[in-house]
Coordinates of C-alpha atoms in Angstrom, one line a residue:
X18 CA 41.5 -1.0 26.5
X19 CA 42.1 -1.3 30.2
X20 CA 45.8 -2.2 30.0
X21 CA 48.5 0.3 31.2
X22 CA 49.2 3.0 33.2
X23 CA 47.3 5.5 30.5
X24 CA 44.2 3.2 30.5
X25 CA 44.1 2.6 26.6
X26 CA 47.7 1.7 24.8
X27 CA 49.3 4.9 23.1
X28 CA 48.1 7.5 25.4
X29 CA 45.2 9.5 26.7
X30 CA 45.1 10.5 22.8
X31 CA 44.2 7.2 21.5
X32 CA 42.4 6.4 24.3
X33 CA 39.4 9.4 23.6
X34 CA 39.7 8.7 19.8
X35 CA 38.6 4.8 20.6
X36 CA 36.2 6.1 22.9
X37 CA 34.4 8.4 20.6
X38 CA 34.8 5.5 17.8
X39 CA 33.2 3.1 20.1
X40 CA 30.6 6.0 20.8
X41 CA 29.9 6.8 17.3
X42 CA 29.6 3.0 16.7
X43 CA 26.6 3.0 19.5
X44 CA 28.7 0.9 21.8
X45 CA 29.1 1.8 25.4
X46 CA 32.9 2.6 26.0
X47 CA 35.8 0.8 28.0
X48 CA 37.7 2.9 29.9
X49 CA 40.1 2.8 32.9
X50 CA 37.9 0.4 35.4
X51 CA 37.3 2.6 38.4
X52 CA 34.3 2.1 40.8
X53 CA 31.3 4.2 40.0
X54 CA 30.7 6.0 36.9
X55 CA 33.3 6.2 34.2
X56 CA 34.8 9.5 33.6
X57 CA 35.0 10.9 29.9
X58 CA 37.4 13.3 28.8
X59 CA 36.4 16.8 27.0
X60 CA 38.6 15.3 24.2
X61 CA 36.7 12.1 24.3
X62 CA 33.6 13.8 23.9
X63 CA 34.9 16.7 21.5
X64 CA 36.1 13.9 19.2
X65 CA 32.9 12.1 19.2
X66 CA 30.7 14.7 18.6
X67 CA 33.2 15.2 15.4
X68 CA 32.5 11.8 14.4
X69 CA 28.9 11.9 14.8
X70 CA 29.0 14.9 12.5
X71 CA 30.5 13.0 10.1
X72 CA 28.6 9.8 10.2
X73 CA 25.7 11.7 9.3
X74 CA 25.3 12.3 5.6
X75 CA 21.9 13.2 3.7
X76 CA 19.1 10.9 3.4
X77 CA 18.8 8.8 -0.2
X78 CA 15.1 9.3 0.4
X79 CA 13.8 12.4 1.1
X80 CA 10.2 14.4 -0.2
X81 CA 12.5 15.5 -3.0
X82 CA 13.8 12.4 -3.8
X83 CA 11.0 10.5 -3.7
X84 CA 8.2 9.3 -6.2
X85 CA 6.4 12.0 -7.0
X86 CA 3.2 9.7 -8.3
X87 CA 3.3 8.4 -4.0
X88 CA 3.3 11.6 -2.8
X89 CA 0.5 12.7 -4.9
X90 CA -1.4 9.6 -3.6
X91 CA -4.3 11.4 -1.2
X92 CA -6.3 8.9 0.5
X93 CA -9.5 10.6 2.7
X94 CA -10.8 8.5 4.4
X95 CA -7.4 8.0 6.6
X96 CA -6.4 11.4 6.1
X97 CA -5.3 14.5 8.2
X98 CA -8.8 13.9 10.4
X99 CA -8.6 10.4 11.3
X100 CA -4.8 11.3 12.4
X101 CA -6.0 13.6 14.5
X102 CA -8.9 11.8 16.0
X103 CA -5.6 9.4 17.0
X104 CA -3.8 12.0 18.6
X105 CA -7.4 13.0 20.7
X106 CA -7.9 9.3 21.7
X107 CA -4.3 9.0 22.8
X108 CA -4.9 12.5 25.1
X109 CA -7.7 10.8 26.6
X110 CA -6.1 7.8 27.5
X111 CA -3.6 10.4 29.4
X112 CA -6.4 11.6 31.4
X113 CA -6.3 14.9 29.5
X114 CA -10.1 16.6 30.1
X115 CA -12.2 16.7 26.9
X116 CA -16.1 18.2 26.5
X117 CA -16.5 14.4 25.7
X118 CA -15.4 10.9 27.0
X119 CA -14.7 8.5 23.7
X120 CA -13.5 9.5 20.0
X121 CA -16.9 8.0 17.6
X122 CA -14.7 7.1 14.3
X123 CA -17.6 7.3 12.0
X124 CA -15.4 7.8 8.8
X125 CA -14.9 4.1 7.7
X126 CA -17.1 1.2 6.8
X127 CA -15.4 -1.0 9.2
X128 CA -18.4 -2.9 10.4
X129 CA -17.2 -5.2 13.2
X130 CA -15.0 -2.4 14.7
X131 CA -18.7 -0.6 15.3
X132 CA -20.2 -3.8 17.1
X133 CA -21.8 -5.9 14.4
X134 CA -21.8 -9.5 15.0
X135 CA -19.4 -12.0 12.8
X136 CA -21.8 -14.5 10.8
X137 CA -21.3 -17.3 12.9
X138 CA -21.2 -20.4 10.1
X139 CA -18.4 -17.6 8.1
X140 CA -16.5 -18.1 11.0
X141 CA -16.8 -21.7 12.0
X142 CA -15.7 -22.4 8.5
X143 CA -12.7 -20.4 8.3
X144 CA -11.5 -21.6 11.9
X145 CA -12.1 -25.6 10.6
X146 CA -10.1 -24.3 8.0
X147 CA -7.5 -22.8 10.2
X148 CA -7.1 -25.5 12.9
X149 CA -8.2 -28.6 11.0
X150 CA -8.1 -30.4 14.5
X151 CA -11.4 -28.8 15.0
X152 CA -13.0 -30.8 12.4
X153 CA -13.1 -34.5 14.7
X154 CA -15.5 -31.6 17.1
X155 CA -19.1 -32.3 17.5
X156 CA -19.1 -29.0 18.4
X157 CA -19.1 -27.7 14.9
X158 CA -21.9 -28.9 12.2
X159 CA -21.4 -31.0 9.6
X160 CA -22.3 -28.5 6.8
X161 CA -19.4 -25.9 8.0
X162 CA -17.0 -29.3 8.2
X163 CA -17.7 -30.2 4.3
X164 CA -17.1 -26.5 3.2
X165 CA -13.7 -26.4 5.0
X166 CA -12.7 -30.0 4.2
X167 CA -13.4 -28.7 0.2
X168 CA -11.5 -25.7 0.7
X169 CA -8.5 -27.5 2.5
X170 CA -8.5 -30.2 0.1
X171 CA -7.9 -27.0 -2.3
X172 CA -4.6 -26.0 -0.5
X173 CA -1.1 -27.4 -1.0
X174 CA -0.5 -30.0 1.8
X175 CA -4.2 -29.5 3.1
X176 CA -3.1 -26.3 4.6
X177 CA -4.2 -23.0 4.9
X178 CA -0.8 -21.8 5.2
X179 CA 0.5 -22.6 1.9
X180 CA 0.7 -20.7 -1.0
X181 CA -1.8 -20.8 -3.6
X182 CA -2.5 -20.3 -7.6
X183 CA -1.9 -16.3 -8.3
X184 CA -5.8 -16.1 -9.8
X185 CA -6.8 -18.3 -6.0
X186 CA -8.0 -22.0 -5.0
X187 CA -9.7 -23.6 -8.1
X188 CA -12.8 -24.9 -6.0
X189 CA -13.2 -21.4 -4.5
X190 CA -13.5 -19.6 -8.1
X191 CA -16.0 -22.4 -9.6
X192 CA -17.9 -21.5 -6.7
X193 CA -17.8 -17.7 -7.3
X194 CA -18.7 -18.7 -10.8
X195 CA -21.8 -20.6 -8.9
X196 CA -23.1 -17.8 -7.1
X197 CA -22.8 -15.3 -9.8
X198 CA -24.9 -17.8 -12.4
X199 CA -27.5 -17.6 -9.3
X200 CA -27.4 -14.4 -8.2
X201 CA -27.7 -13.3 -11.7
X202 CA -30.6 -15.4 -12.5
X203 CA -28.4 -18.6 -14.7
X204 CA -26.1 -16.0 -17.1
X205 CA -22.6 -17.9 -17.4
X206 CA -19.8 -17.5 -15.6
X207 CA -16.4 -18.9 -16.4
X208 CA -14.4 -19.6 -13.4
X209 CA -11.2 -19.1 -15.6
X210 CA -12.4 -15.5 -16.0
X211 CA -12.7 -15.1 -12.1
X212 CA -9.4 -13.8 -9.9
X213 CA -9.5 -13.8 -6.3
X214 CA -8.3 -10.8 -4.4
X215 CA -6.8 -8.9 -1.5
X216 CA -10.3 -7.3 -0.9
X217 CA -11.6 -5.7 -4.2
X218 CA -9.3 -2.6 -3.6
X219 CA -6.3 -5.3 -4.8
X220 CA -8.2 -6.2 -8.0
X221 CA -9.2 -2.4 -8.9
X222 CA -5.6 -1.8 -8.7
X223 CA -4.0 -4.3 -11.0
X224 CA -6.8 -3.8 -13.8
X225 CA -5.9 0.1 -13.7
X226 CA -2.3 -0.7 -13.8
X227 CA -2.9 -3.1 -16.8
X228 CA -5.0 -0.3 -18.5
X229 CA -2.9 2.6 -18.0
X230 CA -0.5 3.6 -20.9
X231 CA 0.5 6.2 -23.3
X232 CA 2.1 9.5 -22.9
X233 CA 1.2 13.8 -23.5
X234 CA -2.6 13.5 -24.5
X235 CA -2.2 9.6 -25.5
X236 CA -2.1 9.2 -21.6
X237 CA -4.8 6.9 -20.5
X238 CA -8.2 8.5 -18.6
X239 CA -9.8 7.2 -16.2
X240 CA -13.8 8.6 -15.7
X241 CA -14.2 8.5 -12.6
X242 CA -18.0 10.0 -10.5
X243 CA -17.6 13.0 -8.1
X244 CA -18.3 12.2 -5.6
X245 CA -15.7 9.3 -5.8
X246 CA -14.7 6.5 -3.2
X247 CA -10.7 7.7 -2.8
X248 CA -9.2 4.5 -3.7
X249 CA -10.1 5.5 -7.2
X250 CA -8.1 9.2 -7.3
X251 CA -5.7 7.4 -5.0
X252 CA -5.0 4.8 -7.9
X253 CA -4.9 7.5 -10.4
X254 CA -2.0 9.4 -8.7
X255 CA -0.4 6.7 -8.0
X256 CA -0.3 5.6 -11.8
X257 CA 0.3 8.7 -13.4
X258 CA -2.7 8.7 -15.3
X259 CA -5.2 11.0 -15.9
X260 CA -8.7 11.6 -13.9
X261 CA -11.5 12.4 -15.5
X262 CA -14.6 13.7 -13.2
X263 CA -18.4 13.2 -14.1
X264 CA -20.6 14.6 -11.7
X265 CA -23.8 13.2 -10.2
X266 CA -27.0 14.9 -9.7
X267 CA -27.2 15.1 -6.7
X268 CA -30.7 16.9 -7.1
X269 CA -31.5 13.9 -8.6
X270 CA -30.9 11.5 -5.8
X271 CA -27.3 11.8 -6.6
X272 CA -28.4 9.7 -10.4
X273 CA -25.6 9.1 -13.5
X274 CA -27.1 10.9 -16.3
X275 CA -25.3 9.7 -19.4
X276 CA -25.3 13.2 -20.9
X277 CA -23.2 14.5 -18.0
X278 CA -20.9 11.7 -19.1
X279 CA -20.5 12.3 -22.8
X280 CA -19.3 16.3 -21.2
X281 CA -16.9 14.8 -19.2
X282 CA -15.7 12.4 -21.8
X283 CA -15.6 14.9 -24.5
X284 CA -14.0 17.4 -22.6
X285 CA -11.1 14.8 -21.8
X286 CA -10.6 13.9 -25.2
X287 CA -8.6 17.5 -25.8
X288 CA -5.9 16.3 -23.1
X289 CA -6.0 12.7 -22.8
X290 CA -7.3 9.2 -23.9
X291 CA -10.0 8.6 -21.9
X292 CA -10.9 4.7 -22.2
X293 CA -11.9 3.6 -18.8
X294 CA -15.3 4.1 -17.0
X295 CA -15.7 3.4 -13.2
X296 CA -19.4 2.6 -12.0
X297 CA -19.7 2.9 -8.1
X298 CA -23.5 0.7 -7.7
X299 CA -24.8 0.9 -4.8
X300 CA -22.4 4.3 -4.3
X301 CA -20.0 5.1 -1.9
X302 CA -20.3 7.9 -0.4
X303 CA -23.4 8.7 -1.8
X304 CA -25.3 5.4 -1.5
X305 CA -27.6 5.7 -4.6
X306 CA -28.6 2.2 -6.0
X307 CA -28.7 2.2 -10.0
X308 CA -31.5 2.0 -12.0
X309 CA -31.8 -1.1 -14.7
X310 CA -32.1 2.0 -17.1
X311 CA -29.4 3.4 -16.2
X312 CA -27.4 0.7 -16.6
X313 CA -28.8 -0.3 -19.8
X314 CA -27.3 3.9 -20.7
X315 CA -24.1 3.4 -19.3
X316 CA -23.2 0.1 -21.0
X317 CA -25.0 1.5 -24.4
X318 CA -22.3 4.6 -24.1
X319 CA -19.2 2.7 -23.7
X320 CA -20.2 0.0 -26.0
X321 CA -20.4 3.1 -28.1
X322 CA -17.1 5.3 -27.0
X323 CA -15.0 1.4 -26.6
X324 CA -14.9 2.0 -23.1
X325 CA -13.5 -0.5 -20.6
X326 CA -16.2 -0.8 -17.9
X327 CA -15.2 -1.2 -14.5
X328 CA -18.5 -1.8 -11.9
X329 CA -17.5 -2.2 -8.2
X330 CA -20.6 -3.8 -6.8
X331 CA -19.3 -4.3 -3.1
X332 CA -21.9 -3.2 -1.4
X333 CA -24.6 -5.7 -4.2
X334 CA -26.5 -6.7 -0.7
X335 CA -27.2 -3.4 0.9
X336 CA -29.7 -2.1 -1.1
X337 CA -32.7 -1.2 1.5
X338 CA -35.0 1.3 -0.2
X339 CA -38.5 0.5 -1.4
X340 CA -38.4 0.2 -5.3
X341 CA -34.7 -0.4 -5.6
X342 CA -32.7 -3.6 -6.6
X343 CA -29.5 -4.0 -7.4
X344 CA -28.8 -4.8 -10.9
X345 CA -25.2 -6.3 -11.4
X346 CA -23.5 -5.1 -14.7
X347 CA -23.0 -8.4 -16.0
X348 CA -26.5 -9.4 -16.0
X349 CA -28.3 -6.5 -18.3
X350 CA -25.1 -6.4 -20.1
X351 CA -25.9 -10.2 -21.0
X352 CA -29.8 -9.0 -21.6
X353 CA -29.0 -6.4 -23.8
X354 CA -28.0 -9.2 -26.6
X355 CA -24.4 -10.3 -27.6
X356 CA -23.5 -7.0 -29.7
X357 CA -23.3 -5.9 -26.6
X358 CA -22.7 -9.1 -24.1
X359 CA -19.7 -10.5 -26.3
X360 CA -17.7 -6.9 -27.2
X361 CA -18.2 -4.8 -24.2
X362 CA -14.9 -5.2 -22.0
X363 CA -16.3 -5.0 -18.3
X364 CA -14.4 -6.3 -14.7
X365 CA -16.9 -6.4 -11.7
X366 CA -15.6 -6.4 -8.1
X367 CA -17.0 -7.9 -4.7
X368 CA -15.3 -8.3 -0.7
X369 CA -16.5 -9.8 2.2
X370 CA -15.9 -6.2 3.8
X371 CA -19.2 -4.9 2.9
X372 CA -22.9 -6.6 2.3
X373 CA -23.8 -8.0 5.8
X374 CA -20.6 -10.1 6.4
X375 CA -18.9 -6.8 7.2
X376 CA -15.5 -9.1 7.4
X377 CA -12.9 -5.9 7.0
X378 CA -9.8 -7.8 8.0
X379 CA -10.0 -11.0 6.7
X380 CA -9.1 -8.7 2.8
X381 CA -11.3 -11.4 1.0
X382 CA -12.4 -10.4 -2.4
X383 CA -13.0 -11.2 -6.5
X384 CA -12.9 -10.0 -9.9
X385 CA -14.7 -11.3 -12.8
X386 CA -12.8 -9.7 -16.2
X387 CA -15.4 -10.8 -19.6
X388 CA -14.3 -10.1 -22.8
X389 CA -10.6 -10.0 -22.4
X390 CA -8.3 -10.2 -25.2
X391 CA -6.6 -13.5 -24.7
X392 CA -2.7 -12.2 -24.4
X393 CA -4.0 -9.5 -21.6
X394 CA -5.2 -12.5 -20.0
X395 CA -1.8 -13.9 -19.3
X396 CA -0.6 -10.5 -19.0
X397 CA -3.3 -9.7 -16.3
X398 CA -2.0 -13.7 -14.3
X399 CA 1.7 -12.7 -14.6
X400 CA 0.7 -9.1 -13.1
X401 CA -0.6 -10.7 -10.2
X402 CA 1.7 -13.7 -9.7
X403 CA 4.2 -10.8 -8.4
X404 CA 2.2 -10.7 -5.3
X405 CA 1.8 -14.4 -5.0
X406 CA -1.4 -14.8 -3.9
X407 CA -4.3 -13.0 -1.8
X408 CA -4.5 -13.7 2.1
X409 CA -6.0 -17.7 1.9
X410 CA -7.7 -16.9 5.3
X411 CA -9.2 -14.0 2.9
X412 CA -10.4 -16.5 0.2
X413 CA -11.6 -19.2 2.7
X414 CA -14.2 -16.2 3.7
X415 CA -14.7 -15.7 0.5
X416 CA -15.9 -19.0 -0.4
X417 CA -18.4 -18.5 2.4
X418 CA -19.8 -15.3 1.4
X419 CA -20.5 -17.4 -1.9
X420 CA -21.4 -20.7 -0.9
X421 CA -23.7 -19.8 2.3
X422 CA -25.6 -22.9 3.6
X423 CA -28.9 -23.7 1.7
X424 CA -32.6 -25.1 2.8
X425 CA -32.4 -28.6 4.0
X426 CA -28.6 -28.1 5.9
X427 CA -28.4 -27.7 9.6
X428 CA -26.7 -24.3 10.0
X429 CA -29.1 -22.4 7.1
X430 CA -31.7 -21.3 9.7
X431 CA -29.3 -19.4 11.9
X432 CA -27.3 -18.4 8.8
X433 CA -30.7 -16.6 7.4
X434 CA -31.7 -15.3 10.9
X435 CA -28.2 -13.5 11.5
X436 CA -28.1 -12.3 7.8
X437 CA -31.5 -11.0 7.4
X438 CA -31.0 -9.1 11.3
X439 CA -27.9 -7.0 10.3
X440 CA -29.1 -5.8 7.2
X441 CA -32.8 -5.2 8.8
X442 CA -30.4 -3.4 11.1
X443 CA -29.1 -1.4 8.7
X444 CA -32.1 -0.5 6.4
X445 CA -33.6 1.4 10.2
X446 CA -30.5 3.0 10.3
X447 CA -30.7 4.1 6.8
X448 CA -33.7 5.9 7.5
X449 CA -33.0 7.0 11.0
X450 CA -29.7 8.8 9.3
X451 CA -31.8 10.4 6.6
X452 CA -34.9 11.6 9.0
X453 CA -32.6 13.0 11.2
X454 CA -29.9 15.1 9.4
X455 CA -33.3 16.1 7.1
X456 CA -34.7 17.8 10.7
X457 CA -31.5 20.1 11.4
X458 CA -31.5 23.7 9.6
X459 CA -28.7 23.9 7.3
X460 CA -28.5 20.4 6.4
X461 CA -29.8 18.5 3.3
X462 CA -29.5 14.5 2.9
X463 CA -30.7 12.3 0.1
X464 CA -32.5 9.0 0.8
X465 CA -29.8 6.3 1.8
X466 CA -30.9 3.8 -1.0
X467 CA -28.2 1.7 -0.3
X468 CA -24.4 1.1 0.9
X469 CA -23.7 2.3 4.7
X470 CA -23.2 5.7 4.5
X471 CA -24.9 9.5 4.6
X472 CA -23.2 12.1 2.6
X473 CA -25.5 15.5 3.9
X474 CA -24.6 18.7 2.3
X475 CA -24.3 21.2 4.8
X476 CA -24.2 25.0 4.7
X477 CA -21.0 27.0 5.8
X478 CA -21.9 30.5 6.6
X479 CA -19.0 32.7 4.6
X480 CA -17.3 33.6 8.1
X481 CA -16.4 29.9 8.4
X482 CA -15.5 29.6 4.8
X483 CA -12.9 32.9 5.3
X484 CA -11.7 31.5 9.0
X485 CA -11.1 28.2 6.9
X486 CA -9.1 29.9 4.3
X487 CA -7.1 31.8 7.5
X488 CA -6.6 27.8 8.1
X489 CA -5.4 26.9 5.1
X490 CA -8.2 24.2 5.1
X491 CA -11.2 23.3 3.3
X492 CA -14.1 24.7 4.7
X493 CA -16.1 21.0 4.9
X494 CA -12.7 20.0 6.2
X495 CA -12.8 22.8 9.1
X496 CA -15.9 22.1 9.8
X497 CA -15.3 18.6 10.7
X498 CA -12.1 19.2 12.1
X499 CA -14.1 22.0 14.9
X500 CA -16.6 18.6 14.8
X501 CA -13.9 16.0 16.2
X502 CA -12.4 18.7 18.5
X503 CA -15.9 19.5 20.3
X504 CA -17.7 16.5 20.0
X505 CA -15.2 13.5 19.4
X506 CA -17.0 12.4 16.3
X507 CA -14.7 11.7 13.3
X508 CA -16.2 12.0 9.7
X509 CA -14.9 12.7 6.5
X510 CA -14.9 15.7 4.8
X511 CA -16.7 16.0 1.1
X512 CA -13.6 17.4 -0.1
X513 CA -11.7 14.1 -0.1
X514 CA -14.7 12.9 -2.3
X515 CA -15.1 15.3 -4.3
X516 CA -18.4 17.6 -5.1
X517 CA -19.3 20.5 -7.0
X518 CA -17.6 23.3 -6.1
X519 CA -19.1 26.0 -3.8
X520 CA -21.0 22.8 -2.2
X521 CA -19.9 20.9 1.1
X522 CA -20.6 17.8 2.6
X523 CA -19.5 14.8 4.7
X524 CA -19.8 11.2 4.8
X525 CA -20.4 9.6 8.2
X526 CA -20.9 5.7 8.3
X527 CA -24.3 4.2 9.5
X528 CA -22.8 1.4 11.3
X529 CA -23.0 2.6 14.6
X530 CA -25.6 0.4 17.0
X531 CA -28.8 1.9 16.9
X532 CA -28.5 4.1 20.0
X533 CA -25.5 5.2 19.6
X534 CA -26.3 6.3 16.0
X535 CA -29.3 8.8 18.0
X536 CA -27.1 9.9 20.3
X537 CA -24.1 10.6 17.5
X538 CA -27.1 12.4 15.8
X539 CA -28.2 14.7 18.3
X540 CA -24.4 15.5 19.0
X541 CA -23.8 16.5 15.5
X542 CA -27.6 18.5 15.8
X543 CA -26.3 20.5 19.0
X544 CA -22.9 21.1 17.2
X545 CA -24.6 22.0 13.7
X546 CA -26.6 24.5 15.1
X547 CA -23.8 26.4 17.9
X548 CA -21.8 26.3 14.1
X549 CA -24.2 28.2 12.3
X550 CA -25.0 31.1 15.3
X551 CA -21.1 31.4 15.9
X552 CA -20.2 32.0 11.9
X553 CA -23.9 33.6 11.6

């Protein structure tokens, strides 16, 4: 281009189809060089636009092409509510006027994001761990240096950035095994039969996938409660197998009643093979904490139906009602003899998210799997070896979580004194939660027994329920959606939970400091009430 008295060799012609080439190509053309802008010809352009046309052919992936099991996959909790509590956040950043000044995202158990404190000696550990430099600095105390130097001493080249076994670090895993032959008051644990994890969403996820098989009414189902945390349904979808709902009373302090489970088990067994039980202790949303007879019923029913037992015990430290304890799974199953101890299939799940570490980000987590068939065992390693390894940043706060400093080292009486204060914290927000939705007309709320959520049930006058229909929307999910829009609070409708129908609810986290949890409160109050005389 550029040479000759026609600009481009072989004409004006050749010289717009090179142009639109180069334009369809995303390059800038070059033309005659004249000062100023360079002038394009109506062929150039007409042939471009031509070429354009052309270039553009229909997308491999589209909603039609894709997996259908994904685009089943519905996940509540960042669903169509927290999107738009985005697009209200980004409005007010734009100086756009609202009837309120900050967006409250009360729909997620992300503790740190809502001002909690990091445990200090977690943290020292993890950054020995990351900049081993640190460890020649008095300013950090000899217990947190051990830890890391154990942990490092784990990793391939004494680094935190290397790779690591599929199932985790060795040392990290015998000291899981530790703190569950503690917590659990000396039953054995095999560190062999422990698997660290990205967070215990990771390890829910492969043992589904590992259970999930058969086709037509062989298809694997998966009990599941209602209401359900949505990684569970979420799973499900994603897996192509099939969910099967129990229900919890919620008249009954939202309790498992084993006779609602044999209904939902034998009303499964016309359309699928049900052979997996999911036990949410203390519950999410619901926040009940299990009885020890309860337990005792569950494990009794699938010892009896060969059920695989699947008890996600994330939130073991947040129990904060009087009379309630947690109970892990493993123990009573071991206390309920070795009929039961050495046949009943069971994988139990803990994170640093929860409990009062509230370490979200850092996707720390384990499994323990008992009583699996040797050959799954491999199968279950290989399965996981595809991703590698968790985050090791994530199993270094693990470790932590499980091997906190003890009486007689330097850091336990801070350790005990931030520990003890956050879930102090939350046990008076628990309360302040319940007393306070309890006071508003129109709402009910079950004692918060554990977890760090309230799930009220709330009434919808029947002009909101139609209007919500006009909407194409869940009435709960209109409710909260009017909720965000007029008070910036974000919640989560009961729909994406599940719950019986012709009931609504919502779950709002209690994680919010103290008095911004009473003035969230009030807010929902004022709104509540304005609801309830506008539908009336």
């Amino acid at each position: 281009c550029g040479r000759g008295p026609g600009g481009c060799r072989g004409g004006r012609t050749d010289m717009a189809l090179r142009c639109a080439a180069s334009l369809a190509a995303g390059r800038r053309p070059r033309g005659p060089r004249r000062e100023g802008t360079v002038r394009w010809s109506s062929a150039a352009k007409a042939s471009a636009v031509k070429i354009n046309e052309k270039a553009s052919r229909e997308k491999i992936l589209t909603l039609e092409s894709m997996n259908p099991q994904v685009k089943a996959v519905e996940y509540a909790v960042r669903g169509p509510i927290v999107l738009k509590a985005g697009e209200i956040e980004k409005e007010l950043r734009k100086g756009i006027k609202k009837p309120f000044t900050e967006v409250i995202k009360a729909n997620i158990g992300d503790a740190h994001a809502m001002g909690q404190r990091p445990i200090t000696f977690l943290r020292q550990v993890v950054a020995l761990c990351t900049y081993p430099n640190l460890l020649d600095s008095p300013s950090f105390p000899e217990d947190a240096k051990k830890r890391a130097r154990r942990i490092l001493q784990g990793c391939g080249g004494n680094s935190l950035g290397s790779y690591t076994a599929s199932q985790g670090i060795n040392c990290i895993r015998e000291d899981v095994a530790s703190y569950i032959e503690r917590r659990d008051g000396g039953v054995p644990a095999d560190p062999d039969n422990i698997y660290l994890t990205t967070g215990a969403s990771d390890g829910i996820s492969a043992i589904l996938k590992i259970l999930i098989s058969g086709g037509g009414k062989s298809r694997t189902g998966v009990m599941i409660p209602i209401p359900q945390y949505p990684l569970y349904s979420a799973a499900i979808s994603e897996l192509d197998a099939i969910q099967v709902n129990y229900y919890l009373d919620e008249e009954n302090c939202w309790a498992l009643n084993v006779n609602e489970l044999r209904r939902a088990l034998n009303e499964a067994k016309a359309y699928c093979n049900p052979k997996v039980l999911c036990i949410i202790n203390p519950g999410n949303p619901t926040g009940q904490v299990q009885s020890r007879k309860c337990i005792e019923d569950v494990i009794h029913f699938a010892w009896e139906e060969k059920l695989f037992l699947l008890a996600d015990e994330v939130y073991q430290d947040n129990v904060y009602s009087e009379g309630c304890q947690f109970h892990s799974f493993k123990k009573i199953l071991y206390e309920m003899g070795p009929e039961y101890y050495n046949n009943v299939e069971l994988a139990s799940f803990h994170s640093t998210s929860k409990g009062y570490m509230g370490e979200c980000g850092y996707r720390g987590g384990y499994m323990e799997v008992i009583n699996l068939h040797p050959e799954i065992k491999g199968q279950l390693v290989k399965l996981l070896s595809v991703r590698l390894c968790p985050p090791v940043s994530g199993q270094a706060a693990m470790d932590i979580v499980v091997n906190p400093p003890v009486p007689g080292e330097e850091s336990y009486a801070q350790f005990i004194k931030e520990k003890e204060s956050v879930l102090n914290n939350l046990a008076k927000k628990a309360k302040l939660t319940e007393d306070m939705f309890n006071k508003i007309p129109g709402v009910h709320c079950n004692p918060l027994q554990g977890a760090m959520y309230a799930f009220p049930r709330i009434f919808i006058p029947s002009k909101a329920i139609e209007e919500a229909k006009a909407h194409k929307m869940a009435p709960d999910m209109f409710y909260c959606m009017k909720l965000l829009e007029e008070t910036g609070i974000c919640v989560v409708p009961g729909s994406g939970f599940g719950q019986r129908e012709g009931t609504y609810h919502f779950r709002m986290t209690i994680l919010p400091p103290v008095e911004k949890l009473k003035i969230l409160l009030e807010k929902v109050k004022d709104f509540h009430i304005k609801f309830l005389e506008k539908y009336a």
